[in-house]
Amino acid sequence: MKMTFRWYGPNDCIPLEYIKQIQGVSGVVTAVYDVPVGKVWEREKIDELVRLCREKGLECEVIESIPVHEDIKLGLSSRDEYIDAYRQNLLNCGKAGVKCVCYNFMPVFDWLRTNLRYVHADGSNSLAYSEADFKKLDPNNLHLPGWDESYSQSELAGLLKKYEGVTHEKLFDNLVYFLRAIMPAAEEAGIRMAIHPDDPPWDVFGLPRVVGSEADFDRLFAAVPSENNGMTFCTGSLGAGRFNDLPKMAAKYAKRVYFAHLRQLKFVSDTDFYENGHATSEGSLDIYAIVRALVKGGFDGYVRPDHGRNVWGEDAKPGYGLYDRAMGAAYLGGLFEAVSKDLEQEKSK
Ligand code: DNO
């Protein structure tokens, strides 16, 4: 296991020096942010990112994300040219030493929360989701910080229209088409693809989502069995769906989990929840059971603490402050050490 930390590049207000000071963190997870979706990232840009990290003693082996162009998700005839660019990106990243690429296949929108600064009793704040507030959102005018890509209002209207008639089956077929087309490049580049689950793991605004449940992952791995086709085990995304049994899924897919986003959420009703500090005691997810299932199942990928709260007066990009994620990394590092040693001992008995 390698503990990593997400870094939004040189414009991130958290400097690499600070990330290096978090115990147990060996590398960052980052991306090239100034190339439009669908275009090739030049080698120089990737090399520069890697150089910046290495200069500070950090590895740069995980890219989150290389976003997938909407034409690929829509299955338009123009997709092949975007797939070519994606392949080239993988080859370029592989040459720069990247080993894992996270991406998602959510139409138009990335993760969704309805409150970016939900205030807790102790004065900290975090992201939260409420079904009633969700119903008030206007998909034609939506942008959340931290998304890989956001569209202007007119682009959004056009895009949403293009998705009319795209069924779950069609979207799934388009995902399989994409994966089959890029797998040879991923294999050649030595890159493990780690699809990020839909967040939340259900359809939003009438747009289909097909990567949110155990059944979805089963059929995805059956359709594209290449070992380079794996997943990002995001507890916050999968956990938002109460139908998902996370320790069970962690055990089942452990060897296919190339990247784990570990975070906590606390349900306040059947549908509504807020995000919280990482520890099991802080929410509805049994982080210990999930980590144990991953380790026991043979997980050997990258981990990062995911969304944290704003604590100690920090006012960061929602979910991506320094302090609570650093506490998360320390907590998770401790869990991994304890669980791994316990399992070793159990084996030797
Ligand atoms: C949210 C993140 C996601 C993730 C993308 C991957 O905080 O986990 O935005 O980066 O869905 O493509």
Short mmCIF file of C-alpha atoms and ligand atoms in Angstrom, two decimals:
data_model
loop_
_atom_site.label_atom_id
_atom_site.label_comp_id
_atom_site.label_asym_id
_atom_site.label_seq_id
_atom_site.Cartn_x
_atom_site.Cartn_y
_atom_site.Cartn_z
CA MET A 1 0.00 0.00 0.00
CA LYS A 2 1.19 3.49 -0.74
CA MET A 3 -0.36 6.46 1.05
CA THR A 4 -0.88 9.46 -1.20
CA PHE A 5 -2.46 12.89 -1.00
CA ARG A 6 -4.35 14.79 -3.66
CA TRP A 7 -2.58 17.90 -4.89
CA TYR A 8 -4.21 20.29 -7.37
CA GLY A 9 -0.92 21.28 -8.99
CA PRO A 10 1.16 24.43 -8.57
CA ASN A 11 -1.99 26.52 -8.04
CA ASP A 12 -3.05 24.46 -5.01
CA CYS A 13 -2.79 26.58 -1.87
CA ILE A 14 -1.28 23.55 -0.12
CA PRO A 15 2.43 23.41 -0.98
CA LEU A 16 4.18 20.12 -1.65
CA GLU A 17 6.47 20.81 1.31
CA TYR A 18 3.48 20.54 3.65
CA ILE A 19 2.31 17.31 2.03
CA LYS A 20 5.79 15.86 2.46
CA GLN A 21 5.55 16.59 6.19
CA ILE A 22 2.51 14.33 6.67
CA GLN A 23 3.73 11.08 8.17
CA GLY A 24 3.46 8.07 5.91
CA VAL A 25 2.63 9.94 2.69
CA SER A 26 4.94 8.88 -0.11
CA GLY A 27 3.42 10.61 -3.08
CA VAL A 28 0.78 12.86 -4.54
CA VAL A 29 -2.15 12.33 -6.83
CA THR A 30 -2.48 15.08 -9.37
CA ALA A 31 -3.24 15.97 -13.00
CA VAL A 32 -2.48 18.37 -15.82
CA TYR A 33 -5.22 20.94 -15.37
CA ASP A 34 -4.72 23.33 -18.26
CA VAL A 35 -5.37 21.08 -21.26
CA PRO A 36 -8.99 20.84 -22.45
CA VAL A 37 -10.72 17.47 -22.11
CA GLY A 38 -10.04 15.31 -25.13
CA LYS A 39 -6.67 16.85 -25.98
CA VAL A 40 -3.28 15.19 -25.53
CA TRP A 41 -1.17 16.16 -22.51
CA GLU A 42 2.31 16.85 -23.84
CA ARG A 43 5.18 14.92 -22.31
CA GLU A 44 6.78 18.17 -21.10
CA LYS A 45 3.77 19.03 -18.96
CA ILE A 46 3.64 15.61 -17.34
CA ASP A 47 7.40 15.53 -16.85
CA GLU A 48 7.26 18.94 -15.20
CA LEU A 49 4.63 17.73 -12.72
CA VAL A 50 6.70 14.68 -11.89
CA ARG A 51 9.82 16.82 -11.54
CA LEU A 52 8.10 19.23 -9.13
CA CYS A 53 6.99 16.32 -6.94
CA ARG A 54 10.31 14.47 -6.98
CA GLU A 55 12.15 17.66 -6.17
CA LYS A 56 10.22 17.69 -2.89
CA GLY A 57 10.78 13.99 -2.24
CA LEU A 58 7.33 12.88 -3.35
CA GLU A 59 6.30 10.31 -5.95
CA CYS A 60 3.86 11.09 -8.70
CA GLU A 61 2.50 7.71 -9.73
CA VAL A 62 -1.23 8.37 -9.73
CA ILE A 63 -3.15 10.67 -12.02
CA GLU A 64 -6.60 11.81 -10.96
CA SER A 65 -8.05 12.28 -13.48
CA ILE A 66 -7.68 12.00 -17.19
CA PRO A 67 -11.26 13.06 -17.91
CA VAL A 68 -13.23 11.24 -20.57
CA HIS A 69 -14.68 13.40 -23.35
CA GLU A 70 -18.49 13.51 -23.43
CA ASP A 71 -18.52 12.29 -27.06
CA ILE A 72 -17.05 9.01 -25.81
CA LYS A 73 -19.76 8.67 -23.16
CA LEU A 74 -22.38 9.60 -25.73
CA GLY A 75 -20.96 7.10 -28.25
CA LEU A 76 -20.78 9.67 -31.07
CA SER A 77 -18.78 8.89 -34.20
CA SER A 78 -16.24 11.52 -33.14
CA ARG A 79 -15.36 9.34 -30.13
CA ASP A 80 -12.57 7.50 -31.93
CA GLU A 81 -10.46 10.60 -32.26
CA TYR A 82 -10.89 11.34 -28.52
CA ILE A 83 -10.06 7.74 -27.70
CA ASP A 84 -6.86 8.09 -29.73
CA ALA A 85 -5.94 11.13 -27.66
CA TYR A 86 -6.70 9.18 -24.47
CA ARG A 87 -4.43 6.36 -25.57
CA GLN A 88 -1.67 8.82 -26.31
CA ASN A 89 -2.14 10.34 -22.86
CA LEU A 90 -1.73 6.94 -21.26
CA LEU A 91 1.44 6.26 -23.22
CA ASN A 92 2.83 9.68 -22.29
CA CYS A 93 1.94 9.22 -18.63
CA GLY A 94 3.47 5.73 -18.57
CA LYS A 95 6.76 7.08 -19.91
CA ALA A 96 6.77 9.67 -17.13
CA GLY A 97 6.44 6.94 -14.48
CA VAL A 98 2.69 7.08 -13.84
CA LYS A 99 1.29 3.71 -12.71
CA CYS A 100 -2.39 4.35 -12.08
CA VAL A 101 -5.03 6.56 -13.71
CA CYS A 102 -8.34 7.42 -12.07
CA TYR A 103 -11.26 8.55 -14.23
CA ASN A 104 -15.03 8.45 -14.16
CA PHE A 105 -17.81 7.79 -16.61
CA MET A 106 -20.52 10.05 -15.16
CA PRO A 107 -22.39 11.96 -17.85
CA VAL A 108 -21.86 15.75 -17.65
CA PHE A 109 -21.52 16.13 -13.89
CA ASP A 110 -18.92 14.79 -11.49
CA TRP A 111 -19.64 14.32 -7.75
CA LEU A 112 -22.63 16.17 -6.31
CA ARG A 113 -23.22 17.60 -2.87
CA THR A 114 -25.87 20.13 -1.92
CA ASN A 115 -24.03 21.96 0.86
CA LEU A 116 -20.33 22.78 0.65
CA ARG A 117 -20.08 24.12 4.20
CA TYR A 118 -22.38 22.17 6.46
CA VAL A 119 -21.59 23.41 9.98
CA HIS A 120 -21.03 20.80 12.71
CA ALA A 121 -21.69 21.28 16.43
CA ASP A 122 -17.95 21.62 17.07
CA GLY A 123 -17.63 24.52 14.60
CA SER A 124 -15.96 22.55 11.81
CA ASN A 125 -17.70 22.25 8.45
CA SER A 126 -17.86 19.77 5.61
CA LEU A 127 -19.71 18.75 2.48
CA ALA A 128 -23.25 17.41 2.86
CA TYR A 129 -26.09 16.02 0.79
CA SER A 130 -29.80 16.53 1.25
CA GLU A 131 -32.42 15.09 -1.05
CA ALA A 132 -34.74 18.08 -0.56
CA ASP A 133 -31.97 20.52 -1.50
CA PHE A 134 -30.97 18.36 -4.44
CA LYS A 135 -34.47 18.73 -5.87
CA LYS A 136 -33.96 22.50 -5.88
CA LEU A 137 -30.76 22.37 -7.97
CA ASP A 138 -30.89 23.59 -11.55
CA PRO A 139 -28.82 21.28 -13.80
CA ASN A 140 -28.59 24.08 -16.35
CA ASN A 141 -26.62 26.20 -13.96
CA LEU A 142 -24.43 23.98 -11.87
CA HIS A 143 -20.76 24.03 -11.02
CA LEU A 144 -18.94 22.60 -8.03
CA PRO A 145 -15.34 23.28 -7.06
CA GLY A 146 -12.91 20.45 -7.71
CA TRP A 147 -14.67 19.09 -10.77
CA ASP A 148 -12.32 18.11 -13.56
CA GLU A 149 -14.51 19.87 -16.07
CA SER A 150 -17.39 22.27 -15.93
CA TYR A 151 -19.39 23.66 -18.80
CA SER A 152 -20.80 27.08 -19.57
CA GLN A 153 -24.56 27.47 -19.35
CA SER A 154 -25.06 27.21 -23.10
CA GLU A 155 -22.73 24.19 -23.39
CA LEU A 156 -24.65 22.54 -20.57
CA ALA A 157 -28.01 22.96 -22.23
CA GLY A 158 -26.63 21.47 -25.47
CA LEU A 159 -25.01 18.57 -23.67
CA LEU A 160 -28.04 17.67 -21.61
CA LYS A 161 -30.08 17.58 -24.81
CA LYS A 162 -27.57 15.21 -26.43
CA TYR A 163 -28.09 12.74 -23.59
CA GLU A 164 -31.80 12.45 -24.28
CA GLY A 165 -32.32 8.85 -25.36
CA VAL A 166 -28.99 7.61 -23.92
CA THR A 167 -30.14 4.65 -21.86
CA HIS A 168 -28.21 2.78 -19.17
CA GLU A 169 -27.49 0.02 -21.67
CA LYS A 170 -26.14 2.47 -24.21
CA LEU A 171 -23.95 4.21 -21.66
CA PHE A 172 -22.60 0.89 -20.42
CA ASP A 173 -21.85 -0.22 -23.99
CA ASN A 174 -20.03 3.05 -24.58
CA LEU A 175 -17.96 2.47 -21.47
CA VAL A 176 -17.05 -1.03 -22.61
CA TYR A 177 -16.21 0.24 -26.11
CA PHE A 178 -13.92 2.86 -24.57
CA LEU A 179 -12.21 0.41 -22.22
CA ARG A 180 -11.64 -2.23 -24.87
CA ALA A 181 -10.11 0.42 -27.09
CA ILE A 182 -7.71 1.81 -24.48
CA MET A 183 -6.68 -1.42 -22.72
CA PRO A 184 -3.81 -2.25 -25.11
CA ALA A 185 -2.33 1.22 -24.51
CA ALA A 186 -2.81 0.89 -20.74
CA GLU A 187 -1.08 -2.50 -20.83
CA GLU A 188 1.78 -1.15 -22.93
CA ALA A 189 2.16 1.88 -20.67
CA GLY A 190 2.06 -0.23 -17.50
CA ILE A 191 -0.90 1.76 -16.24
CA ARG A 192 -3.72 0.42 -14.13
CA MET A 193 -7.03 2.08 -14.90
CA ALA A 194 -9.13 2.77 -11.81
CA ILE A 195 -12.68 3.82 -12.59
CA HIS A 196 -14.20 6.07 -9.96
CA PRO A 197 -17.72 5.12 -8.86
CA ASP A 198 -20.61 7.45 -9.57
CA ASP A 199 -21.14 9.91 -6.77
CA PRO A 200 -23.88 9.63 -5.70
CA PRO A 201 -24.34 6.15 -7.16
CA TRP A 202 -27.70 6.74 -8.83
CA ASP A 203 -29.07 8.67 -11.80
CA VAL A 204 -29.17 12.44 -11.46
CA PHE A 205 -31.28 14.92 -13.44
CA GLY A 206 -32.46 12.07 -15.67
CA LEU A 207 -28.87 11.28 -16.72
CA PRO A 208 -27.99 7.60 -16.52
CA ARG A 209 -25.19 6.37 -14.25
CA VAL A 210 -23.83 2.84 -14.53
CA VAL A 211 -20.91 2.53 -12.10
CA GLY A 212 -22.39 2.56 -8.63
CA SER A 213 -23.17 -0.91 -7.32
CA GLU A 214 -21.75 -4.39 -6.93
CA ALA A 215 -23.81 -5.58 -9.91
CA ASP A 216 -22.39 -2.73 -12.01
CA PHE A 217 -18.79 -3.66 -11.17
CA ASP A 218 -19.45 -7.36 -11.75
CA ARG A 219 -20.68 -6.74 -15.23
CA LEU A 220 -17.93 -4.25 -15.99
CA PHE A 221 -15.15 -6.66 -15.01
CA ALA A 222 -16.86 -9.48 -16.87
CA ALA A 223 -17.06 -7.38 -20.03
CA VAL A 224 -13.45 -6.14 -19.82
CA PRO A 225 -11.43 -8.72 -17.87
CA SER A 226 -8.00 -7.22 -18.55
CA GLU A 227 -6.04 -6.88 -15.32
CA ASN A 228 -5.41 -3.27 -16.19
CA ASN A 229 -9.14 -2.60 -15.83
CA GLY A 230 -9.70 -1.90 -12.16
CA MET A 231 -11.48 0.42 -9.80
CA THR A 232 -11.12 3.27 -7.39
CA PHE A 233 -12.77 2.13 -4.18
CA CYS A 234 -14.34 5.39 -3.07
CA THR A 235 -16.11 4.82 0.23
CA GLY A 236 -17.87 8.17 0.13
CA SER A 237 -19.38 7.53 -3.29
CA LEU A 238 -20.27 3.86 -2.86
CA GLY A 239 -21.29 4.47 0.75
CA ALA A 240 -23.85 7.11 -0.23
CA GLY A 241 -25.84 4.21 -1.66
CA ARG A 242 -27.22 2.34 1.29
CA PHE A 243 -27.71 -0.69 -0.94
CA ASN A 244 -23.90 -1.15 -1.11
CA ASP A 245 -22.23 -3.40 1.44
CA LEU A 246 -18.77 -1.85 1.51
CA PRO A 247 -16.77 -4.45 3.48
CA LYS A 248 -18.25 -7.14 1.22
CA MET A 249 -17.36 -5.23 -1.93
CA ALA A 250 -13.88 -4.41 -0.59
CA ALA A 251 -13.28 -8.12 0.03
CA LYS A 252 -14.61 -9.12 -3.36
CA TYR A 253 -12.69 -6.61 -5.46
CA ALA A 254 -9.56 -6.13 -3.31
CA LYS A 255 -7.21 -7.27 -6.06
CA ARG A 256 -8.94 -5.02 -8.60
CA VAL A 257 -8.79 -1.98 -6.35
CA TYR A 258 -5.83 0.00 -7.61
CA PHE A 259 -6.73 3.15 -5.77
CA ALA A 260 -8.74 3.65 -2.57
CA HIS A 261 -10.42 6.93 -1.62
CA LEU A 262 -11.20 6.50 2.03
CA ARG A 263 -13.57 8.89 3.76
CA GLN A 264 -16.40 8.89 6.24
CA LEU A 265 -20.01 9.96 5.97
CA LYS A 266 -22.80 10.08 8.48
CA PHE A 267 -26.41 9.50 7.57
CA VAL A 268 -28.94 11.74 9.28
CA SER A 269 -31.93 10.20 7.47
CA ASP A 270 -32.45 7.51 4.85
CA THR A 271 -31.11 9.76 2.12
CA ASP A 272 -29.31 12.67 3.76
CA PHE A 273 -25.77 12.67 5.09
CA TYR A 274 -22.82 14.83 5.89
CA GLU A 275 -19.14 14.03 5.51
CA ASN A 276 -17.00 13.82 8.61
CA GLY A 277 -13.56 13.02 10.01
CA HIS A 278 -12.22 9.71 8.71
CA ALA A 279 -12.44 7.51 11.82
CA THR A 280 -15.06 4.77 12.15
CA SER A 281 -16.35 6.48 15.29
CA GLU A 282 -17.30 9.58 13.28
CA GLY A 283 -19.90 8.18 10.92
CA SER A 284 -21.92 5.42 9.35
CA LEU A 285 -19.12 3.56 7.54
CA ASP A 286 -16.99 0.94 9.24
CA ILE A 287 -13.64 2.15 7.94
CA TYR A 288 -11.83 -0.51 9.97
CA ALA A 289 -13.87 -3.31 8.39
CA ILE A 290 -13.29 -1.86 4.92
CA VAL A 291 -9.52 -1.58 5.40
CA ARG A 292 -9.36 -5.07 6.87
CA ALA A 293 -11.32 -6.51 3.95
CA LEU A 294 -9.06 -4.77 1.46
CA VAL A 295 -5.84 -5.94 3.09
CA LYS A 296 -7.10 -9.46 3.66
CA GLY A 297 -8.23 -9.66 0.05
CA GLY A 298 -4.75 -8.80 -1.25
CA PHE A 299 -5.14 -5.07 -1.96
CA ASP A 300 -1.83 -3.58 -3.02
CA GLY A 301 -2.70 -0.20 -4.46
CA TYR A 302 -2.65 3.48 -3.66
CA VAL A 303 -4.69 5.04 -0.87
CA ARG A 304 -5.60 8.62 -0.26
CA PRO A 305 -7.57 10.28 2.48
CA ASP A 306 -10.60 11.73 0.76
CA HIS A 307 -12.77 14.73 1.58
CA GLY A 308 -12.02 16.18 4.98
CA ARG A 309 -13.69 18.87 7.05
CA ASN A 310 -12.50 22.42 7.46
CA VAL A 311 -11.03 22.47 10.96
CA TRP A 312 -8.81 24.84 12.98
CA GLY A 313 -10.04 27.86 11.05
CA GLU A 314 -9.00 26.58 7.66
CA ASP A 315 -11.17 27.69 4.75
CA ALA A 316 -10.08 25.43 1.92
CA LYS A 317 -11.42 24.13 -1.36
CA PRO A 318 -14.42 22.11 -0.09
CA GLY A 319 -13.23 18.66 0.95
CA TYR A 320 -9.60 19.38 0.12
CA GLY A 321 -8.09 21.24 3.05
CA LEU A 322 -4.80 20.24 4.60
CA TYR A 323 -5.53 19.58 8.27
CA ASP A 324 -8.36 17.09 8.31
CA ARG A 325 -7.00 15.14 5.37
CA ALA A 326 -3.63 14.99 7.12
CA MET A 327 -5.35 13.61 10.22
CA GLY A 328 -7.13 11.17 7.91
CA ALA A 329 -3.83 10.01 6.41
CA ALA A 330 -2.39 9.44 9.88
CA TYR A 331 -5.49 7.53 11.02
CA LEU A 332 -5.62 5.41 7.88
CA GLY A 333 -1.87 4.72 8.03
CA GLY A 334 -2.35 3.43 11.58
CA LEU A 335 -5.25 1.24 10.56
CA PHE A 336 -3.32 -0.28 7.67
CA GLU A 337 -0.33 -1.01 9.89
CA ALA A 338 -2.43 -2.61 12.61
CA VAL A 339 -4.58 -4.65 10.25
CA SER A 340 -1.60 -5.84 8.18
CA LYS A 341 0.36 -6.92 11.25
CA ASP A 342 -2.67 -8.68 12.74
CA LEU A 343 -3.27 -10.57 9.55
CA GLU A 344 0.41 -11.55 9.33
CA GLN A 345 0.23 -12.90 12.87
CA GLU A 346 -3.00 -14.77 12.20
CA LYS A 347 -1.35 -16.39 9.16
CA SER A 348 1.74 -17.50 11.07
CA LYS A 349 -0.33 -19.15 13.84
C1 DNO B 1 -14.18 14.13 -5.67
C2 DNO B 1 -13.34 13.26 -6.49
C3 DNO B 1 -13.88 13.11 -7.89
C4 DNO B 1 -12.95 12.27 -8.73
C5 DNO B 1 -13.41 12.04 -10.13
C6 DNO B 1 -12.55 11.02 -10.80
O1 DNO B 1 -13.75 14.66 -4.70
O2 DNO B 1 -13.16 12.04 -5.88
O3 DNO B 1 -14.02 14.38 -8.46
O4 DNO B 1 -11.72 12.92 -8.81
O5 DNO B 1 -14.73 11.63 -10.17
O6 DNO B 1 -12.63 11.15 -12.17
#
